[in-house]
Coordinates of C-alpha atoms and ligand atoms in Angstrom, one line a residue:
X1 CA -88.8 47.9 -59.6
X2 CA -86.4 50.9 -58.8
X3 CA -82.9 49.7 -60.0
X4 CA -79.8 51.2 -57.5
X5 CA -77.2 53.0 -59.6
X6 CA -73.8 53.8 -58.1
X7 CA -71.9 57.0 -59.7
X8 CA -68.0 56.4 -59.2
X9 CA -66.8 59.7 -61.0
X10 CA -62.9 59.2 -59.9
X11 CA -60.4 61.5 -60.9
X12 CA -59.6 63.9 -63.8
X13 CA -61.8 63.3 -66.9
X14 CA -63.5 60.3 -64.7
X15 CA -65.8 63.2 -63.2
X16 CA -66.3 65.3 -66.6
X17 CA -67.4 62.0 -68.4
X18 CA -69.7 60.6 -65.7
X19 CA -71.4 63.5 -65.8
X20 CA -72.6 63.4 -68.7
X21 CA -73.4 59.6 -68.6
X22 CA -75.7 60.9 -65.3
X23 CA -77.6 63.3 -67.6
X24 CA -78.0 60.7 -70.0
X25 CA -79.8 58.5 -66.9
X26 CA -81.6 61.1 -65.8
X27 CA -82.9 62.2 -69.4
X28 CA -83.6 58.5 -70.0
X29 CA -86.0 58.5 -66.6
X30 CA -87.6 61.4 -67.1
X31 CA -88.8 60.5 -70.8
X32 CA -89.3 57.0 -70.5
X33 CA -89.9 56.4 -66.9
X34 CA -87.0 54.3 -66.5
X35 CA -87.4 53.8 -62.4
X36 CA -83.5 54.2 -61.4
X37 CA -82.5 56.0 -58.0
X38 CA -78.5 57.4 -58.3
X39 CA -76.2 57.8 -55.5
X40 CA -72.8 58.8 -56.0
X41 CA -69.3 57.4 -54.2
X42 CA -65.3 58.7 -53.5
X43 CA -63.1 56.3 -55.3
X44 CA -59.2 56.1 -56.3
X45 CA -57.0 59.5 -55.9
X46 CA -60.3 61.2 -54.7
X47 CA -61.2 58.5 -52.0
X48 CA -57.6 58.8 -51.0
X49 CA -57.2 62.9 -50.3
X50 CA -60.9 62.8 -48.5
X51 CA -60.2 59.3 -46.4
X52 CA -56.8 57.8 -46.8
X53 CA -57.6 55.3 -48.7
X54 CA -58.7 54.5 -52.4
X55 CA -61.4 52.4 -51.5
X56 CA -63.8 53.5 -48.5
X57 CA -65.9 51.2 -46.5
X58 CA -68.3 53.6 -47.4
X59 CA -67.8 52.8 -50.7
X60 CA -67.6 48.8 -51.0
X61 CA -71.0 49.1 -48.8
X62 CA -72.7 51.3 -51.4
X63 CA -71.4 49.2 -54.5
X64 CA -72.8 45.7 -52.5
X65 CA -76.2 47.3 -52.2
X66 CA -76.3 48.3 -55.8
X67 CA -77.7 46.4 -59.0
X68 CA -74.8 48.3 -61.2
X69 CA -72.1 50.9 -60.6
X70 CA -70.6 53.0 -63.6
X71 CA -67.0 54.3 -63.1
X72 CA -65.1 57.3 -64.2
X73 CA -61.6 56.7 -64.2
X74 CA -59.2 56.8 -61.1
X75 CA -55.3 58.0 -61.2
X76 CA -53.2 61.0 -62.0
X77 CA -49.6 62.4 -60.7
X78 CA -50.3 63.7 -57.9
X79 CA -50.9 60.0 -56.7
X80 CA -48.2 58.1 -58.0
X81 CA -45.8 58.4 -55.1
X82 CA -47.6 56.8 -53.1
X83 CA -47.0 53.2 -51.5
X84 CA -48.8 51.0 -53.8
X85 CA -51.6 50.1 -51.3
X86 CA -53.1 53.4 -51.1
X87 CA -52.9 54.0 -54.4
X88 CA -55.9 55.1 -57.0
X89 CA -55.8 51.9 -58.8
X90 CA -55.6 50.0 -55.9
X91 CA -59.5 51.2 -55.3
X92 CA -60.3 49.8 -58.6
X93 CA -59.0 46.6 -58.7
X94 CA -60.6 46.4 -54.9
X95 CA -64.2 46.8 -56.0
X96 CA -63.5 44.2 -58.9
X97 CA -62.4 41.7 -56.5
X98 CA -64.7 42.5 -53.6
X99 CA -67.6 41.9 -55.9
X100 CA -66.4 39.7 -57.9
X101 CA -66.7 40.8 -60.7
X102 CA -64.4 38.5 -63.0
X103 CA -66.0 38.3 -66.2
X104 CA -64.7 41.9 -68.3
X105 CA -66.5 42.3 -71.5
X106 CA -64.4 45.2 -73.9
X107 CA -66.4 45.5 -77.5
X108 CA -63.9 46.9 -80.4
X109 CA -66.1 48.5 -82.5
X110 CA -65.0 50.6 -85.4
X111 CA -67.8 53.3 -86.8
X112 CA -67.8 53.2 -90.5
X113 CA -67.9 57.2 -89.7
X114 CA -64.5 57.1 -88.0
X115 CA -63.0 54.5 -89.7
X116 CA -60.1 57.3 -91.1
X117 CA -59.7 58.1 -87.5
X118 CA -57.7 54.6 -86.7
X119 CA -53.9 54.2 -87.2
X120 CA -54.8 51.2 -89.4
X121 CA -56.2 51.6 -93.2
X122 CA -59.4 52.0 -93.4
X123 CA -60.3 49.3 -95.1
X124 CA -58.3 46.8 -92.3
X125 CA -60.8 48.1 -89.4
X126 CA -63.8 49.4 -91.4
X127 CA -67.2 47.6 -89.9
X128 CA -64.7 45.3 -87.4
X129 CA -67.1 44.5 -84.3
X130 CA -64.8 42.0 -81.4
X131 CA -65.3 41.3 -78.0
X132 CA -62.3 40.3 -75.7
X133 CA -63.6 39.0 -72.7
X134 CA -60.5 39.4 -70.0
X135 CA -60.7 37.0 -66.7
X136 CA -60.7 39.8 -64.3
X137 CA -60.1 39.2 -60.3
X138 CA -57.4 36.5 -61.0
X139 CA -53.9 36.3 -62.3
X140 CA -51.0 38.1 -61.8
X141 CA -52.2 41.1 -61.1
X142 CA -53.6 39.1 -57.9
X143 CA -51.3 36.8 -57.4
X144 CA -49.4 35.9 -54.0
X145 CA -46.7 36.2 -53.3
X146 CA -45.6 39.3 -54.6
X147 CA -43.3 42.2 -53.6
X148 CA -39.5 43.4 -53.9
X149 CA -37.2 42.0 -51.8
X150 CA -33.2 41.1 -51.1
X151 CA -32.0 38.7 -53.3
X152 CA -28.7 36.4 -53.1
X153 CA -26.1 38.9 -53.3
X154 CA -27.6 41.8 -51.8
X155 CA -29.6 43.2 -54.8
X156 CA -32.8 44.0 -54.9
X157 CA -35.4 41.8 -56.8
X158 CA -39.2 42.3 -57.6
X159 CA -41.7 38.9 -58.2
X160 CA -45.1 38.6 -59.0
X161 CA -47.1 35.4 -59.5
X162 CA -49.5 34.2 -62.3
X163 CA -51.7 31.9 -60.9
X164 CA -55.0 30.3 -62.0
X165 CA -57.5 27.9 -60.7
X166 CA -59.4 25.5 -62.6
X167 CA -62.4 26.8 -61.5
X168 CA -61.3 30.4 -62.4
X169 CA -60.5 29.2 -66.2
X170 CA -63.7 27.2 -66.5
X171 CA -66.0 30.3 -65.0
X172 CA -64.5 32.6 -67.7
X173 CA -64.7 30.1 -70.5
X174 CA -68.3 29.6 -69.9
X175 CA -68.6 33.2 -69.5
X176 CA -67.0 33.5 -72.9
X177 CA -68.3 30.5 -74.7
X178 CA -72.2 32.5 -73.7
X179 CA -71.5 35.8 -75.5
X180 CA -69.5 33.6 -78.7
X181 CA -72.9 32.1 -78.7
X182 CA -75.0 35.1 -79.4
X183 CA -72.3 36.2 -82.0
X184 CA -70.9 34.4 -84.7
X185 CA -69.9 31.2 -81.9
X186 CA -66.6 31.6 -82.6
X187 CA -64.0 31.8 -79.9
X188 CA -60.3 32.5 -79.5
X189 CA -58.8 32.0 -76.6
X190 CA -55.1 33.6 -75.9
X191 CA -52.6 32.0 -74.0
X192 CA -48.8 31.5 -73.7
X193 CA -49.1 28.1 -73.2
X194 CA -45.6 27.3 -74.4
X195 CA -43.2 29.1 -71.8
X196 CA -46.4 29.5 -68.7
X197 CA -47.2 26.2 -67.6
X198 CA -50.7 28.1 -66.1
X199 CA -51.7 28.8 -69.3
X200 CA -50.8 25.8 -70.5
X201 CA -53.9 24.7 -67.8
X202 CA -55.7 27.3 -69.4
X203 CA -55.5 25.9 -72.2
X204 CA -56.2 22.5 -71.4
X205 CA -59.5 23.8 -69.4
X206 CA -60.7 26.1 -72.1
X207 CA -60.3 22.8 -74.5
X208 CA -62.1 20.8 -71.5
X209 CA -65.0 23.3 -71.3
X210 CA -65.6 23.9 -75.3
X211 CA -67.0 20.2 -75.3
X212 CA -70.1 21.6 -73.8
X213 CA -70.5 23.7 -76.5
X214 CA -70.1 21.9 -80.0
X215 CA -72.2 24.9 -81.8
X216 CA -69.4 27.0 -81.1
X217 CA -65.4 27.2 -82.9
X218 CA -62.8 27.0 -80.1
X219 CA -59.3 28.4 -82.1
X220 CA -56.0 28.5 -79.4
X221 CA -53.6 31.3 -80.3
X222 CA -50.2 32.9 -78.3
X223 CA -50.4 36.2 -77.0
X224 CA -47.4 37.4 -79.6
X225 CA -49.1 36.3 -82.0
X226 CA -52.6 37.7 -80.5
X227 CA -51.1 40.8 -80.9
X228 CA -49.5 40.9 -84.2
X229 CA -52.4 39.5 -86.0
X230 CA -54.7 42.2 -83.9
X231 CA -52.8 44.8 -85.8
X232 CA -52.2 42.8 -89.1
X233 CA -56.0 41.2 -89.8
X234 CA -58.1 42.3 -87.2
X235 CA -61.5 41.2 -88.4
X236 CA -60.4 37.7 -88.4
X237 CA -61.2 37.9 -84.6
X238 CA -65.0 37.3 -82.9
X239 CA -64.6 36.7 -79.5
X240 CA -61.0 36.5 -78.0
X241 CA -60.7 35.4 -73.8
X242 CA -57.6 35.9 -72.3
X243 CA -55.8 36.0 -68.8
X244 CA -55.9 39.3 -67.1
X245 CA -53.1 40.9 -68.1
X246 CA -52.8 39.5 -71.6
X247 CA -56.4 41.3 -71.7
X248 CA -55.1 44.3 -70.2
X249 CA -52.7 45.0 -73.2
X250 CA -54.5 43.6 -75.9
X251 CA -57.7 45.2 -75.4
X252 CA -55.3 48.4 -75.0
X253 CA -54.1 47.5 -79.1
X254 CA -57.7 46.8 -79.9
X255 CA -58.8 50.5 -78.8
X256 CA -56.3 51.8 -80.9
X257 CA -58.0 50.1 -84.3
X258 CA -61.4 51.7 -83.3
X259 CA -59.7 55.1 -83.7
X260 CA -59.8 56.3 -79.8
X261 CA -59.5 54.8 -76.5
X262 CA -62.2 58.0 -75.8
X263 CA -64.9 55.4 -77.6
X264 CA -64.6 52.3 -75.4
X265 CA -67.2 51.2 -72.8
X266 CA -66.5 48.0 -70.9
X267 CA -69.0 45.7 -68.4
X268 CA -67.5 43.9 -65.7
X269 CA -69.8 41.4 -64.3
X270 CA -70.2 38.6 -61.5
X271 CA -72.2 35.4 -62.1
X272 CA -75.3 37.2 -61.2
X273 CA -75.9 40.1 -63.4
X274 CA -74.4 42.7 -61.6
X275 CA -71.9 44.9 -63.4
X276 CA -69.7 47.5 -63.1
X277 CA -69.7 49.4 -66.1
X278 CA -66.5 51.9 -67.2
X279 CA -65.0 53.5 -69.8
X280 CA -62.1 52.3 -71.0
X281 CA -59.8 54.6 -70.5
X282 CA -58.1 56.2 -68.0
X283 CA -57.9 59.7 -66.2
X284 CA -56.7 61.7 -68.9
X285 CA -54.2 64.0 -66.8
X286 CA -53.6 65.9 -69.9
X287 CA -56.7 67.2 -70.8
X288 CA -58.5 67.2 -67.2
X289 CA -60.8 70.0 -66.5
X290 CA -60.5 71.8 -70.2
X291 CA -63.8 70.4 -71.7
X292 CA -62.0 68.0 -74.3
X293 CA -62.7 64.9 -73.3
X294 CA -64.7 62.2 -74.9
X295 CA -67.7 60.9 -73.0
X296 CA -68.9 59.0 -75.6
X297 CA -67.4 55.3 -73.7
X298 CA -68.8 56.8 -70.9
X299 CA -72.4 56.9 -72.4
X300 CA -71.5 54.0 -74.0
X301 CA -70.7 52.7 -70.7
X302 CA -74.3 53.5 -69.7
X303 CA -75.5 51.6 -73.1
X304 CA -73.6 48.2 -71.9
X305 CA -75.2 48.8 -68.3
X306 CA -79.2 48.9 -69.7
X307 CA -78.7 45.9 -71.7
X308 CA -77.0 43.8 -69.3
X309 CA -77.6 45.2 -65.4
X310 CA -80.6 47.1 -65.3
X311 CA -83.0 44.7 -68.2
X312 CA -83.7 47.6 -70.6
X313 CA -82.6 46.5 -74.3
X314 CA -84.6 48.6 -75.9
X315 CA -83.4 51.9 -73.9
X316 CA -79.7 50.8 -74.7
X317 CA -80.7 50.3 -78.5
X318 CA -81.9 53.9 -78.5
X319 CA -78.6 55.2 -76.3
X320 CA -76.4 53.3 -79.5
X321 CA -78.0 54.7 -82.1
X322 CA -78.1 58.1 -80.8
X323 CA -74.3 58.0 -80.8
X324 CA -74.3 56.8 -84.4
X325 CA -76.6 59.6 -85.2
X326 CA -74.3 62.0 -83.8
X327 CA -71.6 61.1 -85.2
X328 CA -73.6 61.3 -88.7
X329 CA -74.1 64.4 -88.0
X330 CA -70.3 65.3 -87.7
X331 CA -69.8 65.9 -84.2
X332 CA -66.2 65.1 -83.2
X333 CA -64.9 65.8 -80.0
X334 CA -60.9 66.6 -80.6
X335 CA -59.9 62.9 -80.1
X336 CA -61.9 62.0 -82.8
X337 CA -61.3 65.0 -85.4
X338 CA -59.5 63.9 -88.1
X339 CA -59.8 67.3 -90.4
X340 CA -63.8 67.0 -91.2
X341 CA -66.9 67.5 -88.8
X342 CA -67.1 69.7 -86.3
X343 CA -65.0 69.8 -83.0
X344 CA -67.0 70.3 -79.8
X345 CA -66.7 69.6 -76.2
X346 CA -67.3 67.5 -73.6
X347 CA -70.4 68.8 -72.6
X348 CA -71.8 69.6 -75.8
X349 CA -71.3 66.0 -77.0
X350 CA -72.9 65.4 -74.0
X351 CA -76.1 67.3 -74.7
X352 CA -76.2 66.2 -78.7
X353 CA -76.4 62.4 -77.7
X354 CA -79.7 63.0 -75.3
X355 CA -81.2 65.9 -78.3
X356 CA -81.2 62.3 -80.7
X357 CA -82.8 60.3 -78.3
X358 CA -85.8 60.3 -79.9
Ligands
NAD29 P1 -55.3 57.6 -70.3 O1 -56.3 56.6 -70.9 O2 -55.8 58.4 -69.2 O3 -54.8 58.6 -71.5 C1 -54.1 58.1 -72.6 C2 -54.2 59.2 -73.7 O4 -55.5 59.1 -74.3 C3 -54.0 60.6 -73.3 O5 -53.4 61.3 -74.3 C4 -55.4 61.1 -73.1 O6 -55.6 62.5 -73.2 C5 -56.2 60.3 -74.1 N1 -57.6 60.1 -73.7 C6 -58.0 59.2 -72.8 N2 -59.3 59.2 -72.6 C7 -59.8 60.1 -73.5 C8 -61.1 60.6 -73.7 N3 -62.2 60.2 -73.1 N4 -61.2 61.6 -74.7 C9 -60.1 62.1 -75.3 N5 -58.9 61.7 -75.1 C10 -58.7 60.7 -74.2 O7 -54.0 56.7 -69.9 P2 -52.7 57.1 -69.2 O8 -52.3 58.5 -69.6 O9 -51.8 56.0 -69.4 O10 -53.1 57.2 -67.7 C11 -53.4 58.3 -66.9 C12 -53.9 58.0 -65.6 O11 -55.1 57.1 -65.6 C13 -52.8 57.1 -64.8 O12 -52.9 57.5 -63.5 C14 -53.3 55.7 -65.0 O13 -52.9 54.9 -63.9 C15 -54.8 55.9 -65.0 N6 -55.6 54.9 -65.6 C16 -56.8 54.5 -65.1 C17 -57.6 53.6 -65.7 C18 -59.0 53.4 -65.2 O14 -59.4 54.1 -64.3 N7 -59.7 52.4 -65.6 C19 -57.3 53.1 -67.0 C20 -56.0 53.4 -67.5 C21 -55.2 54.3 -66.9

């Protein structure tokens, strides 16, 4: 069966990085006759200059009527005047929520061969391998109402809401406990359960839902001190679930171990399979359009999207170690180049991970 894969390139290095993950597919159909038809999409900034708006019709319709989507990145200046409905990120968190995709799945991994290349020592981050699965399509970043408005006294005050569901907890602890349970089965979950009362539900539901898997080691930790021991002991962590925006930032901190945000993938995925699969990080304004980019979370991206989207295991397998081998080889791109290897670009990355493909 033909699986339907949607390109979302974005903005700035979005589009340099996709295409090098679309070369990958492409390589990886010719040689192995990997049945995949791609289409391509406008989303974010680019959606906006071409339609008015970051997320098209056109769009959402193309993303329902695939089995995954990979994303580039969306954002950059020329954007961030605008009123926060049209902006890029706006398209983003749209197709989350449109398709439900509510389950994010961010794997820290550091390469022993860049494990000088993190701001921790070595020896901290060397081999360390977490996943921190972030709800995704609930929270505050979701949460009604919201806004700025007039207070008492005549000054201006802005609210948000954090808001959960019991259903929404349990969907993502299940979601959580099922990827613990083809690791080591051991789960953190992160909370702030002593100033939020929601997260004190979330902790209570998270308890609730770990009874239906006794295999499995259910630890409770704050966010604070999520975050200090991320940076202090980092391989005491597995598997770490989290609230949206607790996610948002920790998975942020865990990046940073691995050495560069440029090696992330991520999988966002509904209850069905379907993913939407992205690096990452974000647009990269900085070093847009001059070849420097990293694609590797992008092809890594592509890696996360065999194995859990398209059923090819054994393609992904072959798309991981390819990186590995590259990066054996030396090849850094300029985020990664701590003094030894050799720096090339973009595309030349690119073309070094399909040459080691066999
Ligand atoms: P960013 O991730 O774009 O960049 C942060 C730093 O990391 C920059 O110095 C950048 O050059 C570097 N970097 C990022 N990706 C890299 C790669 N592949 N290779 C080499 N270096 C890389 O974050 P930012 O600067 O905070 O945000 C820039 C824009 O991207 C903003 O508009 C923001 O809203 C947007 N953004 C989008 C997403 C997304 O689309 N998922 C995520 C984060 C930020």
């Amino acid at each position: 069966m033909t699986s339907k894969v949607l390109i979302l390139s974005g903005d700035g290095i979005g589009a340099e990085v996709t295409a090098q993950a679309e070369k990958l597919i492409n390589n990886l159909a010719d040689r192995y006759g990997m049945q995949v038809a791609l289409e391509s999409g406008l989303v974010g900034g680019a959606a906006y200059d071409a339609t008015g708006t970051p997320l098209p019709e056109e769009t959402l319709d193309k993303a329902n009527n695939s089995d995954a989507i990979l994303l580039g990145a969306v954002g950059g200046p020329a954007w961030e005047q605008l009123p926060f409905e049209k902006r890029p990120e706006r398209g983003l968190l749209g197709l989350r929520s449109e398709l439900a995709l509510f389950a994010n799945l961010r794997p820290a991994i550091t390469y022993a061969q860049l494990a000088d290349a993190s701001s921790l020592k070595s020896e901290l981050v060397s081999g360390l391998d977490i996943m921190i699965v972030r709800e995704l399509t609930g929270g505050i970043y979701f949460g009604q109402p919201r806004g700025v408005r007039e207070a008492v006294g005549g000054e201006r005050e802005g609210f948000n809401t954090l808001v959960y569901k019991e259903s929404e907890i349990s969907r993502i602890a299940h979601a959580a406990f099922a990827v613990a349970r083809k690791r080591s089965k051991r789960l953190c979950s992160v909370d702030k359960a002593n100033v939020l009362e929601c997260t004190e539900l979330w902790r209570e539901v998270v308890t609730e839902v770990g009874k239906e898997y006794p295999d499995c080691e259910l630890t409770h930790m704050y966010v604070d001190n999520a975050a200090m021991q991320l940076v202090r002991q980092p391989k005491q962590f597995d598997v770490i679930v989290t609230t949206n925006m607790f996610g948002d930032i920790l998975s942020d901190i865990a990046a940073m171990l691995t050495g560069s945000i440029g090696m992330l993938p991520s999988a966002s995925l509904d209850d069905r399979g379907k993913g939407m699969y992205e690096p990452v990080h974000g647009s990269a304004p900085d070093i847009a359009g001059s070849d420097k980019a990293n694609p590797l979370a992008a092809l890594l991206s592509v890696e996360m999207m065999l194995r859990y989207s398209l059923g090819q295991p054994q393609l992904a397998d072959k798309v991981g170690s390819a990186v590995k081998s590259v990066l054996d080889k030396g090849l850094r791109t300029i985020d990664l180049y701590r003094g030894e290897g050799v720096v090339v670009g973009t595309e030349e990355m690119g073309d070094a991970v399909i040459a080691e493909l066999e």
